[in-house]
Amino acid sequence: MIGIHTLSVSKFGAEMQCGEHADAFTKSERAYCDGKPRPFESYAGLMCAKHAVIKALRACGIVDIKLCDVEITHSIGGAPCVVPCGAAEGSFFGTDVSISVSHDGDLAIAACIAEKVNNAQ
């Protein structure tokens, strides 16, 4: 299943400056974004990733996922990775989740592919 989400970086940044979306990000996500030269681009990219993951998981039948239940981390090489946290821990079991995140100018976009893994024994 596929999930895709886009955001306007400038609009999202303005919303964040007004205090919106604060509870959507984990401490490590905030540290990651705040350490970037243009933090709002990174925040918008992570928000797109979270929404894309939720859309793809819902299409797989995993419906009780909230933004705060999805953490976006990064591999040593910088590739984004999905980690279930909070109420979602364990709920992705048996599901392979891959994401891609990008931004250009005022647009942030993320795509997620989620597939149930056949665990035949």
N, CA, C and O of each residue as an XYZ file, in Angstrom:
484
protein
N       0.826     -1.166      0.000
C       0.000      0.000      0.000
C       0.886      1.250      0.000
O       1.991      1.241      0.541
N       0.392      2.299     -0.602
C       1.183      3.521     -0.764
C       0.491      4.685     -0.063
O      -0.732      4.816     -0.112
N       1.279      5.518      0.581
C       0.802      6.771      1.152
C       1.692      7.901      0.690
O       2.915      7.761      0.683
N       1.107      9.013      0.307
C       1.861     10.184     -0.159
C       1.283     11.417      0.525
O       0.072     11.514      0.728
N       2.160     12.363      0.880
C       1.683     13.603      1.499
C       2.608     14.753      1.090
O       3.820     14.575      0.972
N       2.023     15.926      0.878
C       2.791     17.131      0.561
C       2.390     18.267      1.495
O       1.279     18.284      2.025
N       3.295     19.205      1.688
C       3.040     20.396      2.498
C       3.767     21.591      1.922
O       4.807     21.452      1.277
N       3.213     22.761      2.160
C       3.906     24.016      1.892
C       4.829     24.276      3.082
O       4.369     24.368      4.220
N       6.119     24.392      2.820
C       7.098     24.619      3.895
C       6.810     25.945      4.600
O       6.847     26.002      5.829
N       6.526     27.008      3.850
C       6.305     28.313      4.472
C       5.043     28.321      5.335
O       5.043     28.886      6.429
N       3.981     27.702      4.852
C       2.748     27.639      5.636
C       2.954     26.799      6.896
O       2.520     27.179      7.983
N       3.616     25.663      6.738
C       3.868     24.795      7.886
C       4.769     25.494      8.905
O       4.540     25.392     10.110
N       5.791     26.203      8.422
C       6.684     26.944      9.320
C       5.935     28.008     10.106
O       6.180     28.190     11.298
N       5.018     28.713      9.441
C       4.222     29.738     10.126
C       3.333     29.101     11.193
O       3.170     29.652     12.281
N       2.762     27.948     10.878
C       1.944     27.249     11.866
C       2.780     26.819     13.066
O       2.329     26.914     14.208
N       3.991     26.348     12.811
C       4.868     25.934     13.909
C       5.259     27.125     14.778
O       5.342     26.997     16.000
N       5.497     28.274     14.167
C       5.852     29.465     14.937
C       4.694     29.912     15.836
O       4.908     30.596     16.838
N       3.477     29.524     15.474
C       2.300     29.832     16.301
C       2.033     28.745     17.338
O       1.037     28.805     18.058
N       2.911     27.759     17.417
C       2.783     26.710     18.422
C       2.027     25.471     17.984
O       1.826     24.555     18.782
N       1.606     25.427     16.728
C       0.906     24.237     16.237
C       1.903     23.111     15.973
O       3.080     23.362     15.713
N       1.433     21.889     16.041
C       2.186     20.679     15.695
C       3.265     20.287     16.708
O       4.001     19.332     16.464
N       3.380     20.991     17.830
C       4.451     20.712     18.789
C       4.406     19.277     19.305
O       5.454     18.668     19.523
N       3.216     18.733     19.502
C       3.111     17.390     20.064
C       3.279     16.280     19.025
O       3.235     15.101     19.377
N       3.468     16.633     17.767
C       3.604     15.634     16.711
C       5.023     15.077     16.604
O       5.231     14.032     15.988
N       5.997     15.765     17.199
C       7.397     15.387     17.029
C       8.009     14.885     18.329
O       7.734     15.410     19.408
N       8.842     13.859     18.204
C       9.562     13.343     19.368
C      10.746     14.258     19.683
O      11.109     15.124     18.886
N      11.324     14.054     20.832
C      12.487     14.849     21.241
C      13.633     14.687     20.232
O      14.286     15.668     19.877
N      13.875     13.480     19.779
C      14.970     13.272     18.827
C      14.651     13.866     17.456
O      15.558     14.332     16.767
N      13.374     13.859     17.044
C      13.009     14.501     15.779
C      13.232     16.006     15.870
O      13.736     16.622     14.931
N      12.854     16.597     17.004
C      13.069     18.041     17.189
C      14.564     18.367     17.166
O      14.974     19.357     16.559
N      15.371     17.542     17.822
C      16.821     17.774     17.831
C      17.389     17.677     16.413
O      18.237     18.480     16.025
N      16.923     16.703     15.648
C      17.373     16.542     14.265
C      17.040     17.783     13.439
O      17.911     18.340     12.771
N      15.785     18.212     13.485
C      15.347     19.353     12.674
C      16.000     20.657     13.130
O      16.426     21.463     12.303
N      16.077     20.862     14.437
C      16.666     22.095     14.955
C      18.147     22.213     14.634
O      18.696     23.314     14.648
N      18.799     21.093     14.344
C      20.213     21.103     13.989
C      20.474     21.347     12.511
O      21.629     21.401     12.089
N      19.436     21.493     11.732
C      19.571     21.719     10.291
C      19.611     23.213      9.986
O      19.074     24.014     10.751
N      20.248     23.599      8.867
C      20.316     25.021      8.507
C      18.942     25.662      8.265
O      18.748     26.843      8.553
N      17.991     24.881      7.736
C      16.623     25.371      7.494
C      15.651     24.402      8.183
O      15.067     23.528      7.542
N      15.493     24.574      9.493
C      14.718     23.593     10.272
C      13.290     23.371      9.780
O      12.799     22.243      9.830
N      12.608     24.424      9.304
C      11.214     24.239      8.902
C      11.085     23.311      7.696
O      10.079     22.614      7.565
N      12.087     23.290      6.813
C      12.075     22.333      5.705
C      12.119     20.912      6.246
O      11.390     20.036      5.782
N      12.983     20.694      7.236
C      13.108     19.358      7.820
C      11.849     18.971      8.581
O      11.380     17.838      8.467
N      11.295     19.901      9.359
C      10.047     19.619     10.069
C       8.928     19.275      9.084
O       8.179     18.323      9.303
N       8.814     20.041      8.011
C       7.763     19.779      7.020
C       7.977     18.416      6.370
O       7.015     17.683      6.141
N       9.229     18.072      6.072
C       9.522     16.758      5.499
C       9.145     15.632      6.439
O       8.561     14.633      6.018
N       9.482     15.789      7.723
C       9.120     14.752      8.693
C       7.606     14.649      8.867
O       7.071     13.549      9.006
N       6.919     15.783      8.859
C       5.459     15.743      8.980
C       4.849     15.036      7.772
O       3.923     14.239      7.920
N       5.363     15.324      6.586
C       4.886     14.618      5.392
C       5.125     13.122      5.530
O       4.263     12.314      5.185
N       6.301     12.755      6.038
C       6.618     11.342      6.207
C       5.643     10.675      7.169
O       5.156      9.578      6.897
N       5.357     11.329      8.290
C       4.423     10.761      9.269
C       3.041     10.554      8.651
O       2.428      9.503      8.837
N       2.550     11.552      7.917
C       1.234     11.420      7.276
C       1.244     10.322      6.214
O       0.284      9.559      6.107
N       2.317     10.234      5.427
C       2.405      9.199      4.394
C       2.421      7.808      5.025
O       1.787      6.886      4.511
N       3.140      7.654      6.130
C       3.183      6.367      6.837
C       1.790      5.995      7.345
O       1.347      4.859      7.177
N       1.110      6.942      7.959
C      -0.228      6.665      8.491
C      -1.188      6.272      7.369
O      -1.984      5.348      7.535
N      -1.121      6.959      6.234
C      -1.989      6.627      5.101
C      -1.714      5.219      4.587
O      -2.647      4.459      4.325
N      -0.431      4.866      4.440
C      -0.073      3.533      3.936
C      -0.472      2.444      4.935
O      -0.971      1.390      4.539
N      -0.252      2.698      6.232
C      -0.624      1.698      7.239
C      -2.128      1.511      7.315
O      -2.603      0.389      7.487
N      -2.878      2.585      7.189
C      -4.346      2.464      7.200
C      -4.814      1.600      6.028
O      -5.752      0.814      6.164
N      -4.158      1.750      4.883
C      -4.516      0.932      3.723
C      -4.190     -0.547      3.961
O      -4.754     -1.423      3.305
N      -3.270     -0.823      4.908
C      -2.934     -2.198      5.287
C      -3.809     -2.712      6.428
O      -3.652     -3.851      6.868
N      -4.726     -1.880      6.904
C      -5.619     -2.285      7.975
C      -5.163     -1.897      9.369
O      -5.803     -2.269     10.352
N      -4.070     -1.157      9.471
C      -3.583     -0.683     10.773
C      -4.103      0.740     10.933
O      -3.532      1.678     10.375
N      -5.183      0.905     11.692
C      -5.912      2.170     11.674
C      -5.722      3.060     12.893
O      -5.969      4.263     12.804
N      -5.299      2.526     14.006
C      -5.219      3.322     15.233
C      -3.831      3.930     15.430
O      -3.217      3.744     16.480
N      -3.340      4.648     14.436
C      -2.013      5.264     14.490
C      -2.188      6.774     14.459
O      -2.949      7.306     13.650
N      -1.477      7.460     15.349
C      -1.490      8.922     15.397
C      -0.098      9.443     15.041
O       0.873      8.687     15.028
N      -0.013     10.731     14.754
C       1.278     11.338     14.395
C       2.345     11.077     15.451
O       3.497     10.799     15.116
N       1.971     11.163     16.718
C       2.951     10.979     17.795
C       3.368      9.521     17.960
O       4.293      9.232     18.719
N       2.696      8.587     17.256
C       3.037      7.170     17.316
C       4.058      6.761     16.259
O       4.503      5.614     16.230
N       4.426      7.695     15.396
C       5.364      7.419     14.309
C       6.583      8.310     14.501
O       6.469      9.535     14.516
N       7.748      7.691     14.648
C       8.990      8.466     14.744
C       9.808      8.233     13.485
O       9.964      7.097     13.036
N      10.328      9.311     12.921
C      11.188      9.218     11.748
C      12.624      9.400     12.229
O      12.988     10.448     12.762
N      13.423      8.371     12.033
C      14.844      8.437     12.362
C      15.621      8.381     11.055
O      15.032      8.396      9.974
N      16.927      8.318     11.156
C      17.755      8.270      9.945
C      18.868      7.246     10.118
O      19.454      7.111     11.192
N      19.144      6.531      9.033
C      20.233      5.554      9.046
C      21.562      6.304      9.082
O      21.602      7.526      8.945
N      22.631      5.566      9.266
C      23.960      6.174      9.266
C      24.214      6.916      7.959
O      24.876      7.954      7.952
N      23.697      6.392      6.865
C      23.852      7.031      5.567
C      22.893      8.184      5.324
O      22.992      8.867      4.304
N      21.960      8.412      6.254
C      21.030      9.527      6.133
C      19.644      9.175      5.630
O      18.771     10.041      5.578
N      19.422      7.921      5.257
C      18.105      7.524      4.750
C      17.075      7.547      5.877
O      17.372      7.120      6.992
N      15.871      8.041      5.598
C      14.834      8.069      6.640
C      14.331      6.662      6.947
O      14.223      5.814      6.060
N      14.027      6.435      8.216
C      13.509      5.151      8.698
C      12.312      5.409      9.596
O      12.221      6.456     10.238
N      11.400      4.458      9.640
C      10.192      4.578     10.457
C      10.335      3.708     11.701
O      10.697      2.535     11.619
N      10.042      4.309     12.855
C      10.067      3.579     14.122
C       8.727      3.797     14.821
O       8.353      4.937     15.098
N       7.997      2.709     15.111
C       6.762      2.884     15.880
C       7.107      3.237     17.327
O       8.048      2.681     17.894
N       6.365      4.139     17.911
C       6.618      4.514     19.302
C       5.289      4.757     20.002
O       4.237      4.775     19.363
N       5.339      4.944     21.307
C       4.121      5.206     22.061
C       3.123      4.088     21.911
O       3.479      2.915     22.027
N       1.876      4.433     21.654
C       0.790      3.457     21.551
C       0.953      2.522     20.354
O       0.312      1.472     20.304
N       1.792      2.882     19.403
C       1.951      2.076     18.191
C       3.031      1.006     18.309
O       3.181      0.186     17.403
N       3.787      0.995     19.406
C       4.846      0.000     19.538
C       4.256     -1.389     19.379
O       3.302     -1.758     20.065
N       4.833     -2.150     18.470
C       4.352     -3.498     18.200
C       3.246     -3.572     17.160
O       2.975     -4.655     16.642
N       2.606     -2.469     16.841
C       1.475     -2.528     15.913
C       1.911     -2.678     14.453
O       1.106     -3.064     13.606
N       3.171     -2.379     14.157
C       3.657     -2.523     12.783
C       4.186     -3.942     12.551
O       4.605     -4.262     11.439
N       4.174     -4.792     13.577
C       4.750     -6.127     13.457
C       4.189     -6.830     12.226
O       2.976     -6.855     12.014
N       5.068     -7.392     11.427
C       4.639     -8.076     10.217
C       4.391     -7.142      9.044
O       3.828     -7.551      8.029
N       4.810     -5.882      9.181
C       4.628     -4.910      8.094
C       5.972     -4.282      7.757
O       6.646     -3.740      8.633
N       6.357     -4.354      6.498
C       7.584     -3.723      6.024
C       7.236     -2.308      5.568
O       6.387     -2.126      4.695
N       7.895     -1.302      6.161
C       7.575      0.098      5.872
C       8.820      0.801      5.344
O       9.860      0.801      6.003
N       8.721      1.397      4.165
C       9.818      2.157      3.560
C       9.329      3.550      3.206
O       8.196      3.720      2.756
N      10.188      4.554      3.410
C       9.785      5.931      3.101
C      10.862      6.663      2.327
O      12.041      6.309      2.358
N      10.415      7.691      1.636
C      11.301      8.624      0.952
C      10.770     10.024      1.229
O       9.564     10.261      1.166
N      11.677     10.954      1.537
C      11.296     12.324      1.881
C      12.128     13.283      1.046
O      13.318     13.053      0.832
N      11.505     14.361      0.571
C      12.233     15.360     -0.194
C      11.576     16.724     -0.005
O      10.419     16.823      0.403
N      12.334     17.762     -0.309
C      11.773     19.103     -0.351
C      12.527     19.907     -1.392
O      13.722     19.713     -1.617
N      11.789     20.820     -2.023
C      12.357     21.680     -3.053
C      11.583     22.990     -3.011
O      10.361     23.005     -3.156
N      12.292     24.069     -2.816
C      11.620     25.354     -2.713
C      10.648     25.341     -1.554
O      11.038     25.097     -0.413
N       9.387     25.603     -1.839
C       8.374     25.678     -0.781
C       7.586     24.379     -0.628
O       6.598     24.348      0.105
N       7.997     23.318     -1.296
C       7.252     22.067     -1.260
C       8.040     20.983     -0.539
O       9.213     20.752     -0.834
N       7.386     20.321      0.409
C       7.920     19.119      1.044
C       7.010     17.967      0.641
O       5.794     18.134      0.539
N       7.604     16.797      0.412
C       6.828     15.636     -0.013
C       7.436     14.373      0.591
O       8.647     14.285      0.793
N       6.585     13.413      0.870
C       7.049     12.105      1.328
C       6.144     11.032      0.747
O       4.949     11.242      0.540
N       6.746      9.878      0.490
C       6.007      8.716      0.016
C       6.374      7.536      0.902
O       7.515      7.401      1.342
N       5.394      6.693      1.154
C       5.606      5.515      1.986
C       5.010      4.295      1.284
O       3.926      4.359      0.705
N       5.735      3.197      1.350
C       5.212      1.905      0.902
C       5.175      1.005      2.123
O       6.190      0.822      2.795
N       4.021      0.447      2.410
C       3.848     -0.487      3.527
C       3.289     -1.795      2.975
O       2.292     -1.811      2.253
N       3.945     -2.869      3.329
C       3.524     -4.180      2.850
C       3.489     -5.175      3.998
O       4.421     -5.248      4.798
N       2.421     -5.930      4.071
C       2.335     -7.021      5.037
C       3.337     -8.095      4.617
O       3.407     -8.467      3.446
N       4.098     -8.579      5.572
C       5.091     -9.613      5.294
C       4.468    -10.955      5.601
O       3.875    -11.144      6.663
N       4.602    -11.901      4.663
C       4.064    -13.228      4.854
C       5.047    -14.030      5.701
O       6.116    -14.408      5.222
N       4.691    -14.291      6.951
C       5.573    -15.009      7.873
C       5.223    -16.492      7.916
O       4.846    -17.007      8.969
N       5.341    -17.171      6.802
C       5.050    -18.607      6.758
C       6.124    -19.358      7.520
O       7.318    -19.109      7.352
N       5.679    -20.289      8.365
C       6.634    -21.090      9.140
C       6.537    -22.537      8.787
O       7.267    -23.358      9.341
